[in-house]
Coordinates of C-alpha atoms in Angstrom, one line a residue:
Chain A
X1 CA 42.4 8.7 11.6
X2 CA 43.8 8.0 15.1
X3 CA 41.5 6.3 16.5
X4 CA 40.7 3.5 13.8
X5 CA 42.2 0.2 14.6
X6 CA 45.5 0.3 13.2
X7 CA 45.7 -2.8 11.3
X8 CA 43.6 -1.4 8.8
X9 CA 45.7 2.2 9.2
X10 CA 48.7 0.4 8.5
X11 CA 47.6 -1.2 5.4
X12 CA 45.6 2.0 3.6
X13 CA 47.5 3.1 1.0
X14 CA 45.6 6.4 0.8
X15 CA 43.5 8.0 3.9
X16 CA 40.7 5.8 4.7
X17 CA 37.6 6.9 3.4
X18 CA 35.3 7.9 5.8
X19 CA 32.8 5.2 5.3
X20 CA 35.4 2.4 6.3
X21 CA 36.6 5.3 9.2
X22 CA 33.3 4.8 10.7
X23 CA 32.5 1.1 10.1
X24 CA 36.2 0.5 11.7
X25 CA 35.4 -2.0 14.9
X26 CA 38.2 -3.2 17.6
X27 CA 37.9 -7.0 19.0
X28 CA 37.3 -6.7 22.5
X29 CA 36.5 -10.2 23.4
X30 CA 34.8 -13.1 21.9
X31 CA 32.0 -12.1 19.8
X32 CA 32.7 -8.0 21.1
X33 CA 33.8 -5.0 19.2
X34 CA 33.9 -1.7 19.9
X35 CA 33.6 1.2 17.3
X36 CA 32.3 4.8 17.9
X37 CA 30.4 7.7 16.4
X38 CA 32.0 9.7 13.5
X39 CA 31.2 13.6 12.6
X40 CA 30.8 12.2 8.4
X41 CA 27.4 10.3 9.4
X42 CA 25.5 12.4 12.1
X43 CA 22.2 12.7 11.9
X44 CA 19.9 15.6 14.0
X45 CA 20.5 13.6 17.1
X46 CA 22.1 10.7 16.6
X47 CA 23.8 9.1 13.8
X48 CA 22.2 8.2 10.2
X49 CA 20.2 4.9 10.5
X50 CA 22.1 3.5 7.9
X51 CA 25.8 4.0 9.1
X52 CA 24.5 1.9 12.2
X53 CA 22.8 -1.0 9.8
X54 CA 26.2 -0.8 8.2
X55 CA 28.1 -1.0 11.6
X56 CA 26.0 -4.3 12.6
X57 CA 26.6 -6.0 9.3
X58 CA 29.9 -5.0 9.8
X59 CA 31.0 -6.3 13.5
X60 CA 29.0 -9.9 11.5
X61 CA 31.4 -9.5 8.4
X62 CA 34.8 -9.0 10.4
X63 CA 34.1 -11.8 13.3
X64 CA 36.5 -14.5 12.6
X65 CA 33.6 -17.4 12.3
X66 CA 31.7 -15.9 9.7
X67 CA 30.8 -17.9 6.6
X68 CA 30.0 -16.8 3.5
X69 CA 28.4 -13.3 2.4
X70 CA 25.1 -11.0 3.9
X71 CA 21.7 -12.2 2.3
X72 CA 19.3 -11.1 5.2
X73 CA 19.7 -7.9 7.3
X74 CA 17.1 -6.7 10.0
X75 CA 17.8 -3.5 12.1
X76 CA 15.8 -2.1 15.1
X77 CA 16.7 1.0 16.4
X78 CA 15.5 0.6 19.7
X79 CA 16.6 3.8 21.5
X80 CA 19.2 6.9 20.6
X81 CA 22.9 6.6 19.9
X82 CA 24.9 9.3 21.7
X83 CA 28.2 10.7 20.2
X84 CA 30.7 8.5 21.0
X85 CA 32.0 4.9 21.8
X86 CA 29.5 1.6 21.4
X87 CA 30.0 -2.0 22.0
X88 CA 28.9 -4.7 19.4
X89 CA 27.6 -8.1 20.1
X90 CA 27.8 -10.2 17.3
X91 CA 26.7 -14.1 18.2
X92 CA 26.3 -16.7 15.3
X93 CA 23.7 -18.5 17.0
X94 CA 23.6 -21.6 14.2
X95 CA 25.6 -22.1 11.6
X96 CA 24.8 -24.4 9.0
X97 CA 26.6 -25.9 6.3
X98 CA 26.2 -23.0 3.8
X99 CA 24.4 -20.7 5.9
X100 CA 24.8 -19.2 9.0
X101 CA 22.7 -17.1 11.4
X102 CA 23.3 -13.9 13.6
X103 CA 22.2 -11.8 16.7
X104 CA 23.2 -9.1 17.2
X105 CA 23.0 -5.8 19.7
X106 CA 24.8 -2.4 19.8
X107 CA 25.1 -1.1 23.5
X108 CA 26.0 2.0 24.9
X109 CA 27.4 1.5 28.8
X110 CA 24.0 -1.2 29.8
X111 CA 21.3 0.2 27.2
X112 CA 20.7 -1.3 24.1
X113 CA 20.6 1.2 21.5
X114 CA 20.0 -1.6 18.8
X115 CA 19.3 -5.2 17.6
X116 CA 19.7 -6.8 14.9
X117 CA 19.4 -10.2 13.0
X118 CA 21.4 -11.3 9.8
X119 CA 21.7 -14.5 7.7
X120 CA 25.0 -14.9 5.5
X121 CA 25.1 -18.0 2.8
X122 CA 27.5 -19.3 0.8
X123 CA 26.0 -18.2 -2.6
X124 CA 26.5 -20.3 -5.9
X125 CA 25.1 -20.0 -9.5
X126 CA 21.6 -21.3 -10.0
X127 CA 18.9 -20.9 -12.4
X128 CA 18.4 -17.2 -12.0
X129 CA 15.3 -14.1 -13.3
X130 CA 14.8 -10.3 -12.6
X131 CA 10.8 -10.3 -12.3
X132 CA 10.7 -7.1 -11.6
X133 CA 11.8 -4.4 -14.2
X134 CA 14.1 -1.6 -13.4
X135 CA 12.6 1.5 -13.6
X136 CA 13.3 3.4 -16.8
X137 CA 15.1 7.0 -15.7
X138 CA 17.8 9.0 -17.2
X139 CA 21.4 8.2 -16.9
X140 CA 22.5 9.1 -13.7
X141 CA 25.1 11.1 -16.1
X142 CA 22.7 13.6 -17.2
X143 CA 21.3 14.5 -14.0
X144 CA 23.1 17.1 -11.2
X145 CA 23.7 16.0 -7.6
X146 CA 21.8 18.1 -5.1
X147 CA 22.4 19.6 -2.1
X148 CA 21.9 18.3 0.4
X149 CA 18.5 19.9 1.5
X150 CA 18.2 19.4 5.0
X151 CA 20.9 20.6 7.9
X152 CA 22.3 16.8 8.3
X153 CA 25.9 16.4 7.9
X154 CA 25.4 12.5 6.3
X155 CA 23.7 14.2 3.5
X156 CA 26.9 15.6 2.1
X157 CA 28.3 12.0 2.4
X158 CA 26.3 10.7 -0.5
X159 CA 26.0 11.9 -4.0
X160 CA 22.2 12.0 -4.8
X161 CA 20.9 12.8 -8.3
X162 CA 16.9 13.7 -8.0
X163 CA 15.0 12.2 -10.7
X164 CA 11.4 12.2 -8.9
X165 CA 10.6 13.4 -5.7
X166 CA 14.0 13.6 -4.1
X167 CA 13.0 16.2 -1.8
X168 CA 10.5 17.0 -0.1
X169 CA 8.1 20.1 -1.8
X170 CA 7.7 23.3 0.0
X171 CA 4.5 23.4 -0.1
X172 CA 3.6 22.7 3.3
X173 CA -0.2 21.2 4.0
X174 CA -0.6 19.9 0.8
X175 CA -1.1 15.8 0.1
X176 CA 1.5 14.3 -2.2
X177 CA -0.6 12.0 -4.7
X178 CA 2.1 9.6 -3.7
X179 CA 5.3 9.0 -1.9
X180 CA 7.6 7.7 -4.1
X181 CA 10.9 8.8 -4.7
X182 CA 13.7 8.2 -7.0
X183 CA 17.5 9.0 -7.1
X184 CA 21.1 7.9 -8.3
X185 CA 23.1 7.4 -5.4
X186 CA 26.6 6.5 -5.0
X187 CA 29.1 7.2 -1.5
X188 CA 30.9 10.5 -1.6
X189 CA 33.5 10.3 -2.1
X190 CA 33.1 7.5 -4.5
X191 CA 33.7 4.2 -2.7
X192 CA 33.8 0.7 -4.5
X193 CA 30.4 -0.6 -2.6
X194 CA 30.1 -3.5 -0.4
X195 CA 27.8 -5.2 2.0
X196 CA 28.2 -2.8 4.2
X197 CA 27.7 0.1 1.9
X198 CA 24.4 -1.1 0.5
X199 CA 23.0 -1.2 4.1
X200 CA 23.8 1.7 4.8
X201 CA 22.3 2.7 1.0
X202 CA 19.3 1.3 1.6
X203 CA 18.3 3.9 4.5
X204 CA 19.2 6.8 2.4
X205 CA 15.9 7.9 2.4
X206 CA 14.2 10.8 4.1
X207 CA 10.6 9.7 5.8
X208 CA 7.7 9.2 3.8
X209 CA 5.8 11.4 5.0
X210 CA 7.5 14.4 4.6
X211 CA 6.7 13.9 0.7
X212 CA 3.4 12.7 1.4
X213 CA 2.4 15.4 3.5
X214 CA 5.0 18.2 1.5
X215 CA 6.5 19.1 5.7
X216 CA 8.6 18.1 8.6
X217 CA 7.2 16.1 11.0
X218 CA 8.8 14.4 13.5
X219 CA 9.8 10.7 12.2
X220 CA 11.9 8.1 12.9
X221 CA 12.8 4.4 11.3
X222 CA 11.7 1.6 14.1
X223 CA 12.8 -1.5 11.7
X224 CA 14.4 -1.9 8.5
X225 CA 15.1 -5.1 6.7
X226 CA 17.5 -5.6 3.7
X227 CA 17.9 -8.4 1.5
X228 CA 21.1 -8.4 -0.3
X229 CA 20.5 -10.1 -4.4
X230 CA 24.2 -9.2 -5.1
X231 CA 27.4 -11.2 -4.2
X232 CA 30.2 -9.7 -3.6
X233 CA 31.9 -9.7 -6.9
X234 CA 28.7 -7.8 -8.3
X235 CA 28.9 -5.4 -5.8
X236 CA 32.7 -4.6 -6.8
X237 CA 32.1 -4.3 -10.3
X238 CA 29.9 -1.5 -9.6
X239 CA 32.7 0.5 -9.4
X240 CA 32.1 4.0 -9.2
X241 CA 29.1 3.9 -10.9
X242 CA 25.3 5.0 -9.4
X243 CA 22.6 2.8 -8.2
X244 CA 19.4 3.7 -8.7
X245 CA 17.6 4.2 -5.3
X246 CA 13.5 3.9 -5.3
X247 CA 11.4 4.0 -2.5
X248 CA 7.8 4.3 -1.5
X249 CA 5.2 3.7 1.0
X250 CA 1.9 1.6 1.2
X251 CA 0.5 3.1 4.0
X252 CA 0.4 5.8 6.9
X253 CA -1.7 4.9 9.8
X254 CA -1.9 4.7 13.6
X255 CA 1.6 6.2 14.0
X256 CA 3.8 4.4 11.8
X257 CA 4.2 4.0 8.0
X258 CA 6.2 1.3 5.7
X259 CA 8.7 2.0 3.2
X260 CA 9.3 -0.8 -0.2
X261 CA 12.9 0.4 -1.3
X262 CA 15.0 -1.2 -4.0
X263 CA 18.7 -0.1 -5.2
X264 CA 18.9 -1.5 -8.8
X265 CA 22.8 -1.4 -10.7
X266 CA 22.9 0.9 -13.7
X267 CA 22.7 -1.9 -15.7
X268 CA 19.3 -3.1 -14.5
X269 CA 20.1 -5.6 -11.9
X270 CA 18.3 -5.4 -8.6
X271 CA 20.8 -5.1 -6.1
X272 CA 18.7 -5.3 -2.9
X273 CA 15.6 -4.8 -1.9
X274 CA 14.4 -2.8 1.7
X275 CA 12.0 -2.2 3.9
X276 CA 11.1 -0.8 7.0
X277 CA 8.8 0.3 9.4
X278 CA 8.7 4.0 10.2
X279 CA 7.1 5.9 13.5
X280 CA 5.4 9.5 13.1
X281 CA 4.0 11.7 15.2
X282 CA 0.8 14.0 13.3
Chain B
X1 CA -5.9 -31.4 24.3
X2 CA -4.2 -32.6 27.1
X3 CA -1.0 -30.7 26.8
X4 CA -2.4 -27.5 26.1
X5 CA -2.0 -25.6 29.6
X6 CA -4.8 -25.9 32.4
X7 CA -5.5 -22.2 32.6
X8 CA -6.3 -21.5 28.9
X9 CA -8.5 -25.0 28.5
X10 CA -10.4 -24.8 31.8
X11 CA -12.0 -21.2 30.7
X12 CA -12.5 -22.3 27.0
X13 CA -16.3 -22.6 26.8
X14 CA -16.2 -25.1 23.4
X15 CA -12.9 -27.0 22.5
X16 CA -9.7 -25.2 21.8
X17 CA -9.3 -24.1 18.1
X18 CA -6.2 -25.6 16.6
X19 CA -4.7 -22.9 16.4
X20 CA -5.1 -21.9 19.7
X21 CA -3.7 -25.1 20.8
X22 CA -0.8 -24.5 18.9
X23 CA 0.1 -21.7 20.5
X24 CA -0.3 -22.7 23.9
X25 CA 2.3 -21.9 26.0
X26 CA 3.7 -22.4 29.6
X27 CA 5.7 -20.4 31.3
X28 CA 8.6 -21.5 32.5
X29 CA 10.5 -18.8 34.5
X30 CA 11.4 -15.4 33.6
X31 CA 11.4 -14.6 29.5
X32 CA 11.1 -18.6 29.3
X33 CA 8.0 -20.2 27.9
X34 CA 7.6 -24.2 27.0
X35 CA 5.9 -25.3 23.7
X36 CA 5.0 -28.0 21.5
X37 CA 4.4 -28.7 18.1
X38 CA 0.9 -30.1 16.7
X39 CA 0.0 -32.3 14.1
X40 CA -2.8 -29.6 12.5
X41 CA 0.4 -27.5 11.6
X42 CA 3.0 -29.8 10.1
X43 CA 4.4 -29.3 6.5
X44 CA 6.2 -31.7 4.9
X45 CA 9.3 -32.4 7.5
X46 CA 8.5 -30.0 10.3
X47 CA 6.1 -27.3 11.5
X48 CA 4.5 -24.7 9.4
X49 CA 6.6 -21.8 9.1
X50 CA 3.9 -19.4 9.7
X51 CA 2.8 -21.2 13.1
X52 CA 6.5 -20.4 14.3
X53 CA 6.3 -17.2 13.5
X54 CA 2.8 -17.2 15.4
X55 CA 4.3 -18.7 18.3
X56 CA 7.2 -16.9 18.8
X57 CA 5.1 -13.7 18.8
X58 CA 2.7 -15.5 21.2
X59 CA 5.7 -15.7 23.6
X60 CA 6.0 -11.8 23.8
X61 CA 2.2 -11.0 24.0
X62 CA 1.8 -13.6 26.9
X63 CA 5.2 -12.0 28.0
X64 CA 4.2 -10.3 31.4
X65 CA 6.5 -6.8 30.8
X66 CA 4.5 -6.9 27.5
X67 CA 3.8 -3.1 26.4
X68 CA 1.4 -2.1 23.5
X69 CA 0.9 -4.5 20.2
X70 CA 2.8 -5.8 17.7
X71 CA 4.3 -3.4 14.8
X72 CA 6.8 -5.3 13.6
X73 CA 8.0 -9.1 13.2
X74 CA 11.2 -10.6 11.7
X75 CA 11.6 -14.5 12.1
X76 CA 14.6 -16.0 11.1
X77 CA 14.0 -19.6 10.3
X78 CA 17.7 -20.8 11.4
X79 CA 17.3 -24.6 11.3
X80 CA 14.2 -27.6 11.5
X81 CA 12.5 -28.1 14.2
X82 CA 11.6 -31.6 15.2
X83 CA 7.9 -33.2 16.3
X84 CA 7.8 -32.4 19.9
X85 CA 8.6 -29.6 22.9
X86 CA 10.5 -26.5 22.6
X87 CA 11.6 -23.9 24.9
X88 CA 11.1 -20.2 23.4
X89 CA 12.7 -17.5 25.4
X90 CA 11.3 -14.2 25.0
X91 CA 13.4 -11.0 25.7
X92 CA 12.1 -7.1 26.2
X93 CA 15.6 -5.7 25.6
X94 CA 14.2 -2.2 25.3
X95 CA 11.0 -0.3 26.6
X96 CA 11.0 3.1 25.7
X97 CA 7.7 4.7 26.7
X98 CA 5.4 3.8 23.9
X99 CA 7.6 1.6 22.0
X100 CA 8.8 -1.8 23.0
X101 CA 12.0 -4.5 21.2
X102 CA 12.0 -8.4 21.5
X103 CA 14.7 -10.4 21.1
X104 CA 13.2 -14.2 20.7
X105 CA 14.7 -17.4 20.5
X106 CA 13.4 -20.8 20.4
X107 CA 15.9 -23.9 21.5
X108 CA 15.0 -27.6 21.1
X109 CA 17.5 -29.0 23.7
X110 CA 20.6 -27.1 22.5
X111 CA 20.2 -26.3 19.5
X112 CA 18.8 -22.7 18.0
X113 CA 16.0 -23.5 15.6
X114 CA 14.5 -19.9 15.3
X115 CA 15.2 -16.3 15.9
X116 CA 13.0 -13.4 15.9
X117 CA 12.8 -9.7 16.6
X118 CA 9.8 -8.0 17.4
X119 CA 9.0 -4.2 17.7
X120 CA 5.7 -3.5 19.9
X121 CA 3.8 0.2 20.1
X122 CA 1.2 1.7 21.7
X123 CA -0.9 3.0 18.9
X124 CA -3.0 6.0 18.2
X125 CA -4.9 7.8 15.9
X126 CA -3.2 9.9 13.7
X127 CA -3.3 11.6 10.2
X128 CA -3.7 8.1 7.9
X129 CA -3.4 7.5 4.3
X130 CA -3.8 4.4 2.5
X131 CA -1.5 5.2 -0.7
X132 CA -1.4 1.5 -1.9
X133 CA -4.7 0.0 -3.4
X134 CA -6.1 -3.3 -3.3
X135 CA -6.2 -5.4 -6.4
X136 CA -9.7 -6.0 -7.7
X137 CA -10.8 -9.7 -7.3
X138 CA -14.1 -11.2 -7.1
X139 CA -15.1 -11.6 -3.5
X140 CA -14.6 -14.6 -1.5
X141 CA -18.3 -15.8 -1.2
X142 CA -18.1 -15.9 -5.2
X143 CA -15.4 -18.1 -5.2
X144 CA -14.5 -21.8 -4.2
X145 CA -12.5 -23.2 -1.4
X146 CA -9.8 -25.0 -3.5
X147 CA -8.4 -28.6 -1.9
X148 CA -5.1 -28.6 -0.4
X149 CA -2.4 -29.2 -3.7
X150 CA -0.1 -30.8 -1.6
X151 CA -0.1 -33.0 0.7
X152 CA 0.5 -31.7 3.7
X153 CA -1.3 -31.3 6.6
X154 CA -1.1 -27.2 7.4
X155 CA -3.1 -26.5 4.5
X156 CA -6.3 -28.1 6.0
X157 CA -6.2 -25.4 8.8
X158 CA -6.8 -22.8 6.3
X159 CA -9.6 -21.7 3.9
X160 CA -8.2 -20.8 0.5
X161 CA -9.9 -19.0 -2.5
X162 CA -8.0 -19.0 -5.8
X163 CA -8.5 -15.9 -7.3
X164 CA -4.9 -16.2 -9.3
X165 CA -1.7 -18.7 -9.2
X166 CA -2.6 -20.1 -5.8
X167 CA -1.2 -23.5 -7.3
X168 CA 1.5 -24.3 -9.6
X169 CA 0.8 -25.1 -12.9
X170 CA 1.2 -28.7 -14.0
X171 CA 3.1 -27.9 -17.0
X172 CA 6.5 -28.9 -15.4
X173 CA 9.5 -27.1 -17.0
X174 CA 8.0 -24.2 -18.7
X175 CA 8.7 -20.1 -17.3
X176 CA 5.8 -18.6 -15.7
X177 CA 5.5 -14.8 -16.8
X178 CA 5.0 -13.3 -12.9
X179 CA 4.6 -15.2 -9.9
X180 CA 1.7 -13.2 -8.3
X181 CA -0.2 -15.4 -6.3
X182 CA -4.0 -13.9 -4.9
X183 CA -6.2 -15.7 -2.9
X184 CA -8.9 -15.0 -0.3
X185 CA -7.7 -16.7 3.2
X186 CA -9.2 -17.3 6.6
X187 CA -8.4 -20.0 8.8
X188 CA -10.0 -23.5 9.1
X189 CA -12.3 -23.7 11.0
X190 CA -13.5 -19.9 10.7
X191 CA -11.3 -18.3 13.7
X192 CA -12.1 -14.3 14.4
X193 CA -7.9 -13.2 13.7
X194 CA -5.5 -11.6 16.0
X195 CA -1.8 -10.7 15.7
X196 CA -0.9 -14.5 16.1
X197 CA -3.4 -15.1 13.2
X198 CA -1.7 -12.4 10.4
X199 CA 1.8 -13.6 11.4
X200 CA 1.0 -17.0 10.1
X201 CA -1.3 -16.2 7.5
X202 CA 1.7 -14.0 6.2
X203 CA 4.0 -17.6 5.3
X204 CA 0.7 -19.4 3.6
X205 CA 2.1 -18.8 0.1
X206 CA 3.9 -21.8 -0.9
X207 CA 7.5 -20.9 -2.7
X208 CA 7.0 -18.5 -5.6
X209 CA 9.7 -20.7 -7.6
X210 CA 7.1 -23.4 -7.8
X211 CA 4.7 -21.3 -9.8
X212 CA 7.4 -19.2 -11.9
X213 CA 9.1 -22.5 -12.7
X214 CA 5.8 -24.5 -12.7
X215 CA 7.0 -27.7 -10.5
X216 CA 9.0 -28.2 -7.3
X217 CA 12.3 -28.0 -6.4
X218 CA 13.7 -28.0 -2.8
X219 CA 13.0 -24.5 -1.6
X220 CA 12.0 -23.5 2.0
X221 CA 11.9 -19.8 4.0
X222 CA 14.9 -18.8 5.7
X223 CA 13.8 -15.1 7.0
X224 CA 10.6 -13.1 7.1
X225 CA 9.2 -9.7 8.4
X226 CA 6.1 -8.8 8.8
X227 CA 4.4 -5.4 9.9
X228 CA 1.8 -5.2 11.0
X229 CA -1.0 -2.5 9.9
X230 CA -4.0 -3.2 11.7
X231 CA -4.8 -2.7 15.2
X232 CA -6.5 -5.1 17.5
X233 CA -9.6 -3.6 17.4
X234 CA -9.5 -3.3 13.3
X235 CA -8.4 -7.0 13.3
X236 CA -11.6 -8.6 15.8
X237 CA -13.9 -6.5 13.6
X238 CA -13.0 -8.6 10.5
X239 CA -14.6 -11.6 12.2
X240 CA -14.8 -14.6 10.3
X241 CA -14.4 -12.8 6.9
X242 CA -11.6 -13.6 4.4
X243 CA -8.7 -11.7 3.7
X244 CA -6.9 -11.2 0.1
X245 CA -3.4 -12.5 0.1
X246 CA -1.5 -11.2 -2.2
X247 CA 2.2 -12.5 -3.0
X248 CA 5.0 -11.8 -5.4
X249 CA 9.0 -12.5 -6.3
X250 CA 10.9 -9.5 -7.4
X251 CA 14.4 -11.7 -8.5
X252 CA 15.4 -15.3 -8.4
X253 CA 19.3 -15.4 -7.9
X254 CA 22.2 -17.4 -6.7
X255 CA 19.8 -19.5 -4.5
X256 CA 17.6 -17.0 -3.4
X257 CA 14.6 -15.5 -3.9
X258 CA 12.5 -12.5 -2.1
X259 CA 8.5 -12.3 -1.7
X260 CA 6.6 -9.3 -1.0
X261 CA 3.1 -10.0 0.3
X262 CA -0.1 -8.3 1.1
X263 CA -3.4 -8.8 3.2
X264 CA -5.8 -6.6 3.1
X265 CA -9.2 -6.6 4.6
X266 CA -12.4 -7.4 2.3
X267 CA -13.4 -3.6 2.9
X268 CA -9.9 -2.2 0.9
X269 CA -7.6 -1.9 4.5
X270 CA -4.0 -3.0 4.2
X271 CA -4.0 -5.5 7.5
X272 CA -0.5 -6.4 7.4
X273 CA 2.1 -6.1 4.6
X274 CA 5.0 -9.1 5.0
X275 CA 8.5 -9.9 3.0
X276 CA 10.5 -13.2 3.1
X277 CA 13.8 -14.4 1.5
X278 CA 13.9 -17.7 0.4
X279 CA 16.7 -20.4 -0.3
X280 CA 16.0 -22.5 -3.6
X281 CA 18.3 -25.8 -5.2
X282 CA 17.7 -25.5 -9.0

């Protein structure tokens, strides 16, 4: 792609894949980068939450003082993203001596589009235990991917395999007993995963609501917060294989709902857990 | 309290509550704000997290620009803060029309204890759905305030009604099955809540690693978010009744563990719902 930086060009082997494409950031400064929009991750009007979660986390990942790997990600999308260039502050306001904390803002010309807030730690082996369970689901080899079913071209950048409530049912007016939703998930194409990938996993979602409330209504993530309970190495392993994504509301009221997501490793590890805070207008 | 600002305890009719005190701020020219830390507050080497948290969300309600109430609250707990002043500075980076982002920051001298993002909103009445239930417990008034278990101050400031794990076991080295912790909460003395209020009683749960491992190890909060379900109205109507707190670990790994937490009204409303990523040494 011509306009990803060209160190990274260079050293591809094979055309980059269009996740990396569109998490690719130029230095423009001290603690600035500049990346842009790409076609692979639009949204309706803007781009998929996710893809700018993973741009943040990104711009943190690739600054030359970071230390150690993402454990805390918190993303507020503040205003709209047009098609097209964006600048990235990314400011490690304290760094300790295993962890480190960053702010950080994605500007288009003087608005700010976004903030965020991230902590990375050096991670070592201690005493460990998965309290919760995984939940039990088939394979994610027995199950087909779906299409995507709304007109978004991010959709077709993901492979999703439905097992429960995967899209939203068609009949409209009707009250969903509940708003949770289940599917295997992986990038398409398939893409070792990363940091960067699992932030961008963990807004896969559609909104709530439109299970809940079997419609469309307008809706729109305010805040989302990932913690990442997989190091790097874990994440690698993964391979090519799904995750299972899970996610679910507590409750709808005044304008905004909440969403409890978790992204769990085919072999029952819990690979990060998400949530956020969603507006809606009804 | 003599250092509490003029303006706020010249039109107090009866002494300050503590944690009113505590959240007295000055102003100190534009987005800046001067604080201090008090003694009803302190943990074992610094301040309470939770009355951080409250402050730094003081800082933007107080915040003249200030548009709507508070949705949504990340604090990043970035490194101790000492007995004493602190300077928070309080930033709206982005008002949209109903919808408002903070970027916060508190300094002592120059170093960056705390960061925070805040999302504000104005809210309305909409289509509203309660999908998560609250647990059955016995109510409050049939229950026991239990002593603080530890001896720190901060605990004293709140009322607390063990209705399940609200303090380790004593049986040191043996594997808890779950760390839920439930208990009914208000502050101490009775205080009728407000924003300030939930975003500290949202950090009372002491580290679910002391009740799944039954003992202490070094363990403290390093980031946590809180939204916030319950508007201002919703929130003075509760009065001086308790609230169920409800807190849980989904996975202990590589020095980290998550919480998901709960508070819901005595009449079955979700007030706020609040997560947290914790460092551990085991």
């Amino acid at each position: 792609m011509s306009t990803a930086p060209q160190t990274r060009a260079a050293t591809a082997a094979r055309p980059l894949h269009p996740f990396d494409d569109a998490l690719a950031l130029e230095p423009a400064g001290e603690h600035r980068f500049l990346g842009r929009t790409t076609p692979e991750y639009w949204n309706m009007i803007g781009p998929f939450g996710g893809i700018t979660a993973a741009t943040l986390l990104q711009a943190a990942l690739d600054h030359p003082q970071r230390l150690g790997d993402p454990v805390s990600l918190t993303v507020n999308f503040a205003g709209p993203i047009a098609e097209g260039p964006f600048e990235i502050e990314a400011r490690p306001v304290r760094t300790n001596r295993s962890t480190q904390h960053w702010t950080l803002e994605l500007r288009q010309g003087d608005a700010v589009a976004t903030t965020a807030t991230a902590m990375f730690a050096v991670r070592r082996e201690t005493w460990a235990c998965g309290e919760a369970l995984m939940p039990e689901v088939p394979a994610a080899e027995a199950l087909v991917a779906m299409n995507g079913f709304a007109p978004v071209r991010w959709l077709k950048s993901y492979d999703m395999r439905p097992v429960r409530g995967a899209k939203p049912t068609a009949e409209a007016g009707t009250e969903h007993p509940d708003s949770l939703t289940q599917f295997w998930l992986r990038d398409a194409p398939a893409r070792t995963p990363d940091f960067a990938a699992v932030a961008a996993w963990a807004d896969s979602f559609y909104p709530r609501i439109f299970l809940k409330r079997a419609g469309f209504v307008p809706a729109g993530t305010v805040s989302m917060t990932t913690y990442f309970h997989a190091d790097a190495a874990t994440l690698a392993a993964l391979g090519d294989s799904h995750v299972l994504a899970s996610a679910q509301a507590q409750v709808f009221r005044q304008g905004f709902f909440d969403q409890r997501a978790q992204l769990w490793s085919a072999g029952g590890e819990l690979i990060a857990s998400s949530h956020q805070i969603v507006y809606y207008k009804e």
